[in-house]
Amino acid sequence: MARDGNGIWKRATAGTLAALLVLAQTLPLLGLLGWDRAVQAVAGSGQVRYVALTFDDGPRRKTTQPLLDGLAQRGVPATFFLIGLKVEGNEDLILRMIQEGHQVGVHAQNHEMLTTPGAIWTEVEPLRDTLSGLLGSAQFMVRPPYGKTTSEVRGQLDAPVILWSVDPQDWADTDTNRQVSHILSQVEDGDIILLHDVYPSSVDTALQVVDELLGQGFCFVTVEELFALRGIEPQPGKVYRCLPPQ
């Protein structure tokens, strides 16, 4: 590089140092997020802020499919906690989730609460078996319907219990503006956002939130990735609501 005055030399040097800094921040994330999302995580921000976007009660073709389209356009992953009764006929959507870098978890077979010991065998295991047969994996995090469990049930689970820290209660109305405002006013680094991919208004809310938070320098990751980024090994039966910086 030829010197063309001290100003240009200094600017070139500063640009090189900035590029090296971005690269240094990016390299440790490559194995977790891949190149595009690792660069996204550090570009334009001195501090990376991570958030996990999660969806319950699907899949529902009418709403889950356009949601996946929107997330794919933005290069954003999410975590889907599924209902067992909705798997049949939507296997292609679930396979697409995995192919596009999303995480799949267990909600419940029939959306019954996990508050009795027998619920493990009627609500968790049937769905786990179905997903294992479809995806070839037996490792699925669990989100109990309504967030309700007991210590006895949690003691039976061989998976972590994933709740949430930001809840716009999108099931209560179709007011996308209210939902978006609630999330944006609450979200912080390490939060887990709860939405439902069964309402058209919730799809609109999710994509608006994604656009706004990407603009603010947030990086979207799956719940599994959030654990890995925080250096935390999820424990079976333990309840997690968020994973803030240590």
Coordinates of N, CA and C in Angstrom, one line a residue:
M1 N 0.8 -1.2 0.0 CA 0.0 0.0 0.0 C 0.9 1.2 0.0
A2 N 0.7 2.1 -1.0 CA 1.5 3.3 -1.1 C 1.0 4.4 -0.1
R3 N 2.0 5.1 0.4 CA 1.6 6.3 1.3 C 1.1 7.4 0.4
D4 N 0.0 8.0 0.7 CA -0.5 9.2 0.0 C -0.8 10.2 1.0
G5 N 0.2 10.7 1.8 CA -0.1 11.6 2.8 C -0.4 10.9 4.1
N6 N -0.1 11.5 5.2 CA -0.3 10.9 6.5 C -1.8 10.6 6.8
G7 N -2.7 11.4 6.3 CA -4.1 11.2 6.6 C -4.6 9.9 6.0
I8 N -4.3 9.7 4.7 CA -4.7 8.5 4.0 C -4.1 7.2 4.7
W9 N -2.8 7.4 5.0 CA -2.1 6.2 5.7 C -2.8 5.9 7.0
K10 N -3.1 6.9 7.8 CA -3.8 6.6 9.1 C -5.2 6.0 8.9
R11 N -5.9 6.5 7.9 CA -7.2 5.9 7.6 C -7.1 4.5 7.2
A12 N -6.2 4.2 6.3 CA -6.0 2.8 5.8 C -5.6 1.9 6.9
T13 N -4.7 2.4 7.8 CA -4.3 1.6 8.9 C -5.4 1.3 9.9
A14 N -6.3 2.4 10.1 CA -7.4 2.2 11.0 C -8.4 1.2 10.4
G15 N -8.6 1.3 9.1 CA -9.5 0.4 8.4 C -9.0 -1.1 8.5
T16 N -7.7 -1.3 8.4 CA -7.1 -2.6 8.5 C -7.3 -3.1 9.9
L17 N -7.1 -2.3 10.9 CA -7.2 -2.7 12.3 C -8.7 -3.1 12.6
A18 N -9.6 -2.3 12.1 CA -11.0 -2.5 12.3 C -11.4 -3.9 11.7
A19 N -10.9 -4.1 10.5 CA -11.2 -5.4 9.8 C -10.7 -6.6 10.6
L20 N -9.4 -6.4 11.1 CA -8.8 -7.5 11.9 C -9.6 -7.7 13.2
L21 N -10.1 -6.6 13.8 CA -10.9 -6.7 15.0 C -12.2 -7.5 14.7
V22 N -12.9 -7.2 13.6 CA -14.1 -7.9 13.3 C -13.8 -9.4 13.0
L23 N -12.7 -9.7 12.3 CA -12.3 -11.0 12.1 C -12.0 -11.8 13.4
A24 N -11.3 -11.1 14.3 CA -11.0 -11.7 15.6 C -12.3 -12.1 16.4
Q25 N -13.3 -11.2 16.3 CA -14.5 -11.4 17.0 C -15.3 -12.5 16.3
T26 N -15.1 -12.6 15.0 CA -16.0 -13.5 14.2 C -15.5 -15.0 14.3
L27 N -14.2 -15.2 14.2 CA -13.6 -16.6 14.2 C -14.2 -17.5 15.3
P28 N -14.2 -17.1 16.5 CA -14.7 -18.0 17.6 C -16.2 -18.4 17.4
L29 N -16.9 -17.6 16.5 CA -18.4 -17.9 16.4 C -18.7 -18.7 15.2
L30 N -17.6 -18.9 14.3 CA -17.9 -19.6 13.1 C -18.5 -21.0 13.2
G31 N -17.9 -21.8 14.2 CA -18.4 -23.2 14.4 C -19.8 -23.2 14.9
L32 N -20.2 -22.2 15.6 CA -21.6 -22.1 16.2 C -22.6 -21.6 15.2
L33 N -22.2 -20.5 14.5 CA -23.2 -19.8 13.7 C -23.1 -19.9 12.2
G34 N -21.9 -20.2 11.8 CA -21.6 -20.2 10.3 C -21.2 -18.8 10.0
W35 N -20.6 -18.6 8.8 CA -19.9 -17.4 8.4 C -20.9 -16.2 8.4
D36 N -22.0 -16.3 7.7 CA -22.9 -15.2 7.5 C -23.4 -14.6 8.8
R37 N -23.8 -15.5 9.7 CA -24.4 -15.1 10.9 C -23.3 -14.6 11.9
A38 N -22.1 -15.2 11.8 CA -21.1 -14.7 12.7 C -20.7 -13.3 12.3
V39 N -20.6 -13.0 11.0 CA -20.3 -11.7 10.6 C -21.4 -10.7 11.0
Q40 N -22.6 -11.2 10.8 CA -23.8 -10.4 11.2 C -23.7 -10.0 12.7
A41 N -23.2 -10.9 13.5 CA -23.2 -10.8 14.9 C -22.3 -9.7 15.4
V42 N -21.2 -9.4 14.6 CA -20.2 -8.5 15.1 C -20.2 -7.2 14.2
A43 N -20.8 -7.2 13.1 CA -20.7 -6.1 12.2 C -21.4 -4.9 12.8
G44 N -20.8 -3.8 12.8 CA -21.4 -2.5 13.2 C -21.7 -2.4 14.7
S45 N -21.2 -3.3 15.5 CA -21.5 -3.2 16.9 C -20.2 -3.6 17.7
G46 N -19.9 -2.9 18.7 CA -18.8 -3.2 19.6 C -19.1 -4.3 20.6
Q47 N -20.4 -4.5 20.8 CA -20.8 -5.6 21.7 C -21.9 -6.4 21.1
V48 N -21.7 -7.7 21.0 CA -22.7 -8.6 20.4 C -23.8 -8.9 21.4
R49 N -25.0 -8.7 21.0 CA -26.2 -9.0 21.8 C -27.0 -10.1 21.1
Y50 N -27.2 -11.2 21.9 CA -27.9 -12.3 21.3 C -29.3 -12.5 21.9
V51 N -30.2 -12.9 21.0 CA -31.6 -13.2 21.5 C -32.1 -14.4 20.7
A52 N -32.9 -15.2 21.5 CA -33.5 -16.4 20.9 C -35.0 -16.2 20.7
L53 N -35.4 -16.3 19.4 CA -36.8 -16.2 19.0 C -37.5 -17.6 19.0
T54 N -38.5 -17.8 19.8 CA -39.1 -19.1 19.9 C -40.6 -19.1 19.6
F55 N -41.1 -20.2 19.1 CA -42.5 -20.3 18.7 C -43.1 -21.6 19.3
D56 N -44.3 -21.4 19.8 CA -45.1 -22.6 20.3 C -46.3 -22.9 19.5
D57 N -46.8 -24.1 19.6 CA -48.1 -24.6 19.2 C -48.2 -25.0 17.7
G58 N -47.2 -24.9 17.0 CA -47.2 -25.3 15.6 C -46.8 -26.7 15.4
P59 N -46.6 -27.1 14.1 CA -46.7 -26.2 13.0 C -48.1 -26.1 12.4
R60 N -48.4 -25.0 11.8 CA -49.6 -24.7 11.1 C -49.3 -24.2 9.7
R61 N -49.6 -24.9 8.7 CA -49.1 -24.6 7.3 C -49.4 -23.2 6.9
K62 N -50.6 -22.7 7.2 CA -51.1 -21.4 6.8 C -50.2 -20.3 7.4
T63 N -49.6 -20.5 8.5 CA -48.8 -19.4 9.2 C -47.4 -19.8 9.3
T64 N -47.0 -21.1 9.6 CA -45.6 -21.4 9.8 C -44.9 -21.3 8.5
Q65 N -45.5 -21.6 7.4 CA -44.8 -21.6 6.1 C -44.4 -20.1 5.7
P66 N -45.3 -19.1 5.8 CA -44.8 -17.8 5.5 C -43.8 -17.3 6.6
L67 N -43.9 -17.7 7.8 CA -42.9 -17.4 8.8 C -41.6 -17.9 8.4
L68 N -41.5 -19.1 8.0 CA -40.2 -19.7 7.5 C -39.7 -19.0 6.3
D69 N -40.6 -18.6 5.4 CA -40.1 -17.8 4.3 C -39.5 -16.5 4.7
G70 N -40.2 -15.8 5.6 CA -39.7 -14.5 6.1 C -38.3 -14.6 6.9
L71 N -38.2 -15.7 7.7 CA -37.0 -15.9 8.4 C -35.8 -16.2 7.5
A72 N -36.1 -17.0 6.4 CA -35.1 -17.4 5.4 C -34.6 -16.1 4.7
Q73 N -35.5 -15.2 4.3 CA -35.1 -14.0 3.6 C -34.2 -13.2 4.5
R74 N -34.3 -13.3 5.8 CA -33.5 -12.5 6.7 C -32.3 -13.2 7.2
G75 N -32.2 -14.5 6.9 CA -31.1 -15.3 7.5 C -31.1 -15.5 9.0
V76 N -32.3 -15.6 9.5 CA -32.5 -15.6 11.0 C -33.1 -17.0 11.4
P77 N -32.4 -17.6 12.4 CA -32.9 -18.9 12.9 C -33.9 -18.7 14.1
A78 N -34.7 -19.7 14.3 CA -35.6 -19.6 15.5 C -35.7 -21.0 16.1
T79 N -36.4 -21.1 17.2 CA -36.7 -22.4 17.8 C -38.2 -22.7 17.9
F80 N -38.6 -23.9 17.4 CA -40.0 -24.2 17.3 C -40.3 -25.3 18.3
F81 N -41.2 -25.1 19.2 CA -41.7 -26.1 20.2 C -43.0 -26.6 19.6
L82 N -43.0 -27.9 19.2 CA -44.1 -28.4 18.4 C -45.2 -29.2 19.2
I83 N -46.4 -29.2 18.6 CA -47.5 -30.0 19.1 C -47.5 -31.3 18.3
G84 N -47.6 -32.5 19.0 CA -47.5 -33.7 18.4 C -48.7 -34.0 17.4
L85 N -49.9 -33.5 17.7 CA -51.0 -33.8 16.9 C -51.0 -33.0 15.6
K86 N -50.1 -32.0 15.5 CA -49.9 -31.2 14.3 C -48.8 -31.6 13.4
V87 N -48.1 -32.7 13.8 CA -46.9 -33.1 13.0 C -47.4 -33.8 11.7
E88 N -48.4 -34.7 11.8 CA -48.8 -35.4 10.6 C -49.3 -34.5 9.5
G89 N -48.8 -34.6 8.3 CA -49.2 -33.7 7.2 C -48.3 -32.5 7.1
N90 N -47.5 -32.2 8.2 CA -46.6 -31.1 8.1 C -45.1 -31.5 8.3
E91 N -44.9 -32.7 8.0 CA -43.5 -33.3 8.1 C -42.5 -32.4 7.3
D92 N -43.0 -32.0 6.1 CA -42.1 -31.2 5.2 C -41.7 -29.9 5.9
L93 N -42.6 -29.3 6.6 CA -42.3 -28.0 7.3 C -41.2 -28.3 8.4
I94 N -41.3 -29.4 9.1 CA -40.4 -29.7 10.2 C -39.0 -30.0 9.6
L95 N -39.0 -30.7 8.5 CA -37.7 -31.0 7.8 C -37.1 -29.7 7.3
R96 N -37.9 -28.8 6.8 CA -37.4 -27.6 6.3 C -36.8 -26.8 7.5
M97 N -37.5 -26.8 8.7 CA -36.9 -26.1 9.8 C -35.5 -26.5 10.1
I98 N -35.2 -27.8 10.1 CA -33.9 -28.3 10.4 C -32.9 -27.9 9.2
Q99 N -33.4 -28.1 8.0 CA -32.5 -27.8 6.8 C -32.1 -26.3 6.8
E100 N -33.0 -25.4 7.3 CA -32.7 -24.0 7.3 C -32.1 -23.5 8.6
G101 N -31.6 -24.4 9.5 CA -30.9 -24.0 10.6 C -31.7 -23.6 11.9
H102 N -33.0 -24.0 11.9 CA -33.8 -23.8 13.0 C -33.6 -25.0 14.0
Q103 N -34.1 -24.8 15.2 CA -34.1 -25.8 16.2 C -35.5 -26.3 16.5
V104 N -35.7 -27.6 16.7 CA -37.0 -28.1 17.0 C -37.0 -28.7 18.4
G105 N -38.1 -28.4 19.1 CA -38.2 -28.9 20.5 C -39.6 -29.5 20.7
V106 N -39.8 -30.1 21.9 CA -41.0 -30.7 22.3 C -41.9 -29.7 23.1
H107 N -43.1 -29.5 22.7 CA -44.1 -28.8 23.5 C -45.0 -29.8 24.2
A108 N -45.8 -30.5 23.4 CA -46.6 -31.5 24.0 C -47.3 -32.3 22.9
Q109 N -47.7 -33.5 23.2 CA -48.5 -34.2 22.2 C -49.9 -33.6 22.0
N110 N -50.6 -33.3 23.1 CA -52.0 -32.8 23.0 C -52.1 -31.4 23.6
H111 N -51.1 -30.8 23.9 CA -51.1 -29.5 24.6 C -51.7 -29.6 26.0
E112 N -51.5 -30.7 26.7 CA -51.9 -30.8 28.1 C -50.8 -30.5 29.0
M113 N -51.1 -29.9 30.2 CA -50.1 -29.5 31.1 C -49.2 -30.7 31.6
L114 N -47.9 -30.4 31.9 CA -47.0 -31.4 32.4 C -47.0 -31.3 33.9
T115 N -48.1 -31.6 34.5 CA -48.1 -31.4 36.0 C -48.4 -32.7 36.8
T116 N -48.5 -33.8 36.0 CA -48.7 -35.1 36.7 C -47.6 -36.0 36.1
P117 N -47.2 -37.0 36.9 CA -46.1 -37.9 36.5 C -46.4 -38.6 35.2
G118 N -47.7 -38.9 35.0 CA -48.1 -39.6 33.8 C -48.0 -38.8 32.5
A119 N -47.9 -37.5 32.7 CA -47.9 -36.6 31.5 C -46.6 -36.8 30.7
I120 N -45.6 -37.3 31.3 CA -44.3 -37.6 30.6 C -44.6 -38.6 29.5
W121 N -45.5 -39.6 29.8 CA -45.7 -40.7 28.9 C -46.8 -40.4 27.9
T122 N -47.7 -39.5 28.2 CA -48.7 -39.2 27.3 C -48.5 -37.9 26.4
E123 N -47.6 -37.0 27.0 CA -47.4 -35.7 26.3 C -46.0 -35.5 25.7
V124 N -45.0 -36.1 26.4 CA -43.6 -35.9 26.0 C -43.1 -37.0 25.1
E125 N -43.2 -38.2 25.6 CA -42.6 -39.4 24.9 C -43.2 -39.6 23.5
P126 N -44.5 -39.6 23.4 CA -45.0 -39.8 22.0 C -44.5 -38.8 21.0
L127 N -44.4 -37.6 21.3 CA -43.9 -36.6 20.4 C -42.4 -36.7 20.2
R128 N -41.7 -37.1 21.3 CA -40.2 -37.3 21.1 C -40.0 -38.5 20.1
D129 N -40.8 -39.5 20.3 CA -40.6 -40.7 19.4 C -40.9 -40.3 17.9
T130 N -42.0 -39.5 17.7 CA -42.3 -39.1 16.4 C -41.2 -38.2 15.8
L131 N -40.7 -37.3 16.5 CA -39.7 -36.4 16.0 C -38.4 -37.2 15.8
S132 N -38.1 -38.1 16.6 CA -36.9 -39.0 16.5 C -37.0 -39.8 15.2
G133 N -38.1 -40.3 14.9 CA -38.3 -41.1 13.7 C -38.2 -40.2 12.4
L134 N -38.6 -39.0 12.5 CA -38.6 -38.1 11.4 C -37.2 -37.4 11.2
L135 N -36.6 -37.1 12.3 CA -35.3 -36.3 12.2 C -34.1 -37.1 12.5
G136 N -34.3 -38.3 13.1 CA -33.1 -39.1 13.4 C -32.3 -38.7 14.6
S137 N -33.0 -37.9 15.5 CA -32.3 -37.5 16.7 C -33.3 -37.7 17.9
A138 N -32.7 -37.9 19.0 CA -33.6 -38.1 20.2 C -33.4 -37.0 21.2
Q139 N -32.6 -36.0 20.9 CA -32.3 -34.9 21.8 C -33.2 -33.7 21.5
F140 N -34.2 -33.5 22.4 CA -35.1 -32.3 22.2 C -35.3 -31.6 23.5
M141 N -35.1 -30.3 23.5 CA -35.5 -29.6 24.7 C -37.0 -29.5 24.8
V142 N -37.5 -29.2 26.0 CA -38.9 -29.3 26.3 C -39.4 -27.9 26.8
R143 N -40.5 -27.5 26.2 CA -41.2 -26.4 26.8 C -42.6 -26.8 27.2
P144 N -43.0 -26.9 28.4 CA -44.3 -27.3 28.9 C -45.4 -26.3 28.5
P145 N -46.5 -26.8 28.1 CA -47.6 -25.9 27.9 C -47.9 -25.0 29.1
Y146 N -48.2 -23.7 28.8 CA -48.4 -22.7 29.8 C -47.2 -22.5 30.8
G147 N -46.1 -23.2 30.5 CA -45.0 -23.0 31.3 C -45.1 -23.8 32.7
K148 N -46.0 -24.7 32.8 CA -46.4 -25.3 34.0 C -45.7 -26.7 34.1
T149 N -45.0 -26.9 35.2 CA -44.5 -28.3 35.5 C -44.5 -28.4 37.1
T150 N -44.1 -29.6 37.5 CA -43.9 -29.8 38.9 C -42.4 -30.3 39.1
S151 N -41.9 -30.3 40.3 CA -40.6 -30.8 40.6 C -40.5 -32.3 40.3
E152 N -41.6 -33.0 40.6 CA -41.6 -34.4 40.3 C -41.5 -34.7 38.8
V153 N -42.3 -34.0 38.0 CA -42.2 -34.1 36.5 C -40.8 -33.7 36.0
R154 N -40.3 -32.6 36.5 CA -39.0 -32.2 36.0 C -37.9 -33.2 36.4
G155 N -38.1 -33.9 37.5 CA -37.2 -35.0 37.9 C -37.2 -36.2 36.9
Q156 N -38.3 -36.3 36.2 CA -38.4 -37.4 35.3 C -37.9 -37.1 33.9
L157 N -37.8 -35.8 33.6 CA -37.3 -35.3 32.3 C -35.8 -35.5 32.1
D158 N -35.5 -36.0 30.9 CA -34.1 -36.1 30.6 C -33.7 -35.0 29.6
A159 N -34.4 -33.8 29.8 CA -34.1 -32.7 28.9 C -34.3 -31.4 29.7
P160 N -33.6 -30.3 29.3 CA -33.8 -29.1 30.0 C -35.2 -28.5 29.7
V161 N -35.8 -27.7 30.6 CA -37.1 -27.1 30.5 C -36.8 -25.6 30.0
I162 N -37.3 -25.2 28.9 CA -37.0 -23.9 28.3 C -38.3 -23.1 28.4
L163 N -38.3 -22.0 29.3 CA -39.4 -21.1 29.3 C -39.0 -19.8 28.6
W164 N -39.3 -18.7 29.1 CA -39.1 -17.4 28.3 C -39.0 -16.3 29.3
S165 N -38.4 -15.2 28.7 CA -38.3 -14.0 29.5 C -39.0 -12.8 28.9
V166 N -39.4 -12.9 27.7 CA -40.2 -11.8 27.0 C -41.5 -12.4 26.4
D167 N -42.6 -12.0 26.9 CA -43.9 -12.6 26.4 C -44.9 -11.5 26.1
P168 N -45.2 -11.2 24.8 CA -46.1 -10.2 24.5 C -47.6 -10.7 24.5
Q169 N -47.8 -11.9 25.0 CA -49.1 -12.5 25.0 C -49.8 -12.4 23.7
D170 N -49.2 -12.8 22.7 CA -49.8 -12.7 21.3 C -51.0 -13.5 21.1
W171 N -51.4 -14.4 22.0 CA -52.6 -15.1 21.9 C -53.8 -14.3 22.3
A172 N -53.6 -13.2 23.0 CA -54.7 -12.4 23.6 C -55.4 -11.5 22.6
D173 N -54.7 -11.1 21.6 CA -55.3 -10.2 20.6 C -54.5 -10.3 19.3
T174 N -54.9 -9.5 18.3 CA -54.2 -9.5 17.0 C -53.5 -8.1 16.8
D175 N -53.2 -7.4 17.9 CA -52.7 -6.1 17.8 C -51.1 -6.2 17.6
T176 N -50.7 -6.2 16.4 CA -49.3 -6.4 16.1 C -48.5 -5.2 16.7
N177 N -49.0 -4.0 16.5 CA -48.3 -2.8 17.1 C -48.0 -2.9 18.6
R178 N -49.0 -3.4 19.3 CA -48.8 -3.6 20.7 C -47.8 -4.6 21.0
Q179 N -47.9 -5.7 20.3 CA -47.0 -6.9 20.5 C -45.5 -6.4 20.2
V180 N -45.3 -5.8 19.1 CA -44.0 -5.4 18.7 C -43.4 -4.4 19.8
S181 N -44.3 -3.4 20.2 CA -43.8 -2.4 21.1 C -43.4 -3.1 22.5
H182 N -44.2 -4.1 22.9 CA -43.9 -4.8 24.1 C -42.6 -5.5 24.1
I183 N -42.3 -6.2 23.0 CA -41.1 -6.9 22.9 C -39.9 -5.9 22.8
L184 N -40.0 -4.9 22.0 CA -38.9 -4.0 21.8 C -38.6 -3.2 23.1
S185 N -39.6 -3.0 24.0 CA -39.4 -2.3 25.2 C -38.8 -3.2 26.3
Q186 N -38.8 -4.5 26.1 CA -38.4 -5.4 27.1 C -37.1 -6.2 26.8
V187 N -36.8 -6.4 25.5 CA -35.8 -7.3 25.1 C -34.4 -6.8 25.5
E188 N -33.6 -7.8 26.0 CA -32.2 -7.5 26.4 C -31.3 -8.7 25.9
D189 N -30.0 -8.5 26.0 CA -29.1 -9.5 25.6 C -29.4 -10.8 26.4
G190 N -29.5 -11.9 25.7 CA -29.7 -13.2 26.3 C -31.2 -13.6 26.5
D191 N -32.1 -12.7 26.1 CA -33.5 -13.1 26.3 C -34.0 -14.2 25.4
I192 N -35.1 -14.8 25.8 CA -35.8 -15.8 25.1 C -37.2 -15.2 24.9
I193 N -37.6 -15.0 23.6 CA -38.9 -14.4 23.3 C -39.9 -15.5 22.9
L194 N -41.1 -15.3 23.5 CA -42.2 -16.3 23.2 C -43.2 -15.7 22.3
L195 N -43.4 -16.5 21.2 CA -44.5 -16.2 20.3 C -45.1 -17.5 19.8
H196 N -46.2 -17.4 19.0 CA -46.9 -18.6 18.6 C -47.1 -18.5 17.1
D197 N -46.6 -19.5 16.4 CA -46.6 -19.5 14.9 C -47.9 -20.1 14.4
V198 N -49.0 -19.8 15.1 CA -50.3 -20.2 14.6 C -51.3 -19.1 14.4
Y199 N -50.8 -17.8 14.6 CA -51.6 -16.6 14.3 C -50.9 -15.8 13.3
P200 N -51.6 -15.3 12.2 CA -51.1 -14.5 11.2 C -50.5 -13.2 11.8
S201 N -51.1 -12.6 12.8 CA -50.6 -11.4 13.5 C -49.3 -11.7 14.2
S202 N -49.1 -12.9 14.7 CA -47.8 -13.2 15.3 C -46.7 -13.3 14.3
V203 N -47.0 -13.8 13.1 CA -46.0 -13.8 12.1 C -45.5 -12.4 11.7
D204 N -46.5 -11.5 11.6 CA -46.2 -10.1 11.3 C -45.4 -9.5 12.4
T205 N -45.8 -9.8 13.7 CA -45.0 -9.3 14.8 C -43.6 -9.8 14.8
A206 N -43.4 -11.1 14.6 CA -42.1 -11.7 14.6 C -41.2 -11.0 13.6
L207 N -41.6 -10.9 12.4 CA -40.8 -10.3 11.3 C -40.5 -8.8 11.5
Q208 N -41.4 -8.1 12.0 CA -41.2 -6.7 12.4 C -40.1 -6.6 13.5
V209 N -40.2 -7.5 14.5 CA -39.3 -7.5 15.6 C -37.9 -7.8 15.1
V210 N -37.8 -8.8 14.2 CA -36.5 -9.2 13.6 C -35.9 -8.1 12.9
D211 N -36.6 -7.4 12.1 CA -36.1 -6.3 11.3 C -35.6 -5.2 12.2
E212 N -36.4 -4.9 13.3 CA -36.0 -3.8 14.2 C -34.7 -4.2 15.0
L213 N -34.7 -5.4 15.5 CA -33.6 -5.8 16.4 C -32.3 -6.0 15.6
L214 N -32.4 -6.5 14.3 CA -31.3 -6.6 13.5 C -30.7 -5.2 13.3
G215 N -31.6 -4.2 13.1 CA -31.1 -2.9 12.9 C -30.4 -2.3 14.1
Q216 N -30.8 -2.8 15.3 CA -30.1 -2.4 16.5 C -28.9 -3.2 16.9
G217 N -28.5 -4.1 16.0 CA -27.3 -4.9 16.3 C -27.4 -6.2 17.0
F218 N -28.7 -6.6 17.2 CA -28.9 -7.9 17.9 C -28.6 -9.0 16.9
C219 N -28.2 -10.2 17.4 CA -28.0 -11.4 16.6 C -28.9 -12.5 17.0
F220 N -29.7 -13.0 16.1 CA -30.7 -14.1 16.5 C -30.0 -15.4 16.4
V221 N -30.2 -16.2 17.5 CA -29.7 -17.6 17.5 C -30.8 -18.5 18.0
T222 N -30.5 -19.8 17.9 CA -31.4 -20.8 18.5 C -31.1 -20.9 20.0
V223 N -32.0 -21.5 20.7 CA -31.8 -21.7 22.1 C -30.5 -22.5 22.4
E224 N -30.3 -23.6 21.6 CA -29.1 -24.4 21.7 C -27.9 -23.6 21.5
E225 N -27.9 -22.7 20.5 CA -26.8 -21.8 20.2 C -26.5 -20.8 21.3
L226 N -27.6 -20.4 21.9 CA -27.5 -19.4 23.0 C -26.7 -20.1 24.2
F227 N -27.1 -21.3 24.5 CA -26.4 -22.1 25.5 C -24.9 -22.2 25.2
A228 N -24.6 -22.5 24.0 CA -23.2 -22.7 23.6 C -22.4 -21.4 23.6
L229 N -23.0 -20.4 23.2 CA -22.4 -19.1 23.2 C -22.1 -18.6 24.6
R230 N -22.9 -19.0 25.6 CA -22.7 -18.6 27.0 C -21.8 -19.6 27.7
G231 N -21.5 -20.7 27.0 CA -20.6 -21.7 27.7 C -21.3 -22.4 28.8
I232 N -22.6 -22.6 28.6 CA -23.4 -23.3 29.6 C -23.9 -24.7 29.0
E233 N -23.7 -25.7 29.8 CA -24.3 -27.0 29.4 C -25.7 -27.2 30.0
P234 N -26.7 -27.2 29.2 CA -28.1 -27.3 29.8 C -28.3 -28.6 30.6
Q235 N -28.9 -28.5 31.7 CA -29.1 -29.7 32.6 C -30.5 -30.2 32.5
P236 N -30.6 -31.5 32.5 CA -32.0 -32.1 32.4 C -32.8 -31.7 33.6
G237 N -34.0 -31.4 33.4 CA -35.0 -31.0 34.4 C -34.8 -29.6 35.0
K238 N -33.8 -28.9 34.6 CA -33.6 -27.5 35.1 C -34.4 -26.5 34.2
V239 N -34.9 -25.5 34.8 CA -35.7 -24.5 34.2 C -34.8 -23.3 33.8
Y240 N -35.0 -22.9 32.5 CA -34.2 -21.8 32.0 C -35.2 -20.8 31.4
R241 N -35.1 -19.5 31.8 CA -35.9 -18.5 31.2 C -35.2 -17.5 30.3
C242 N -33.9 -17.3 30.5 CA -33.1 -16.5 29.7 C -31.6 -16.9 30.0
L243 N -30.7 -16.4 29.2 CA -29.3 -16.7 29.3 C -28.5 -15.4 29.2
P244 N -28.6 -14.5 30.1 CA -27.9 -13.2 30.0 C -26.4 -13.4 30.1
P245 N -25.6 -12.4 29.7 CA -24.1 -12.5 29.8 C -23.7 -12.8 31.2
Q246 N -22.6 -13.6 31.3 CA -22.1 -13.9 32.6 C -21.2 -12.8 33.1

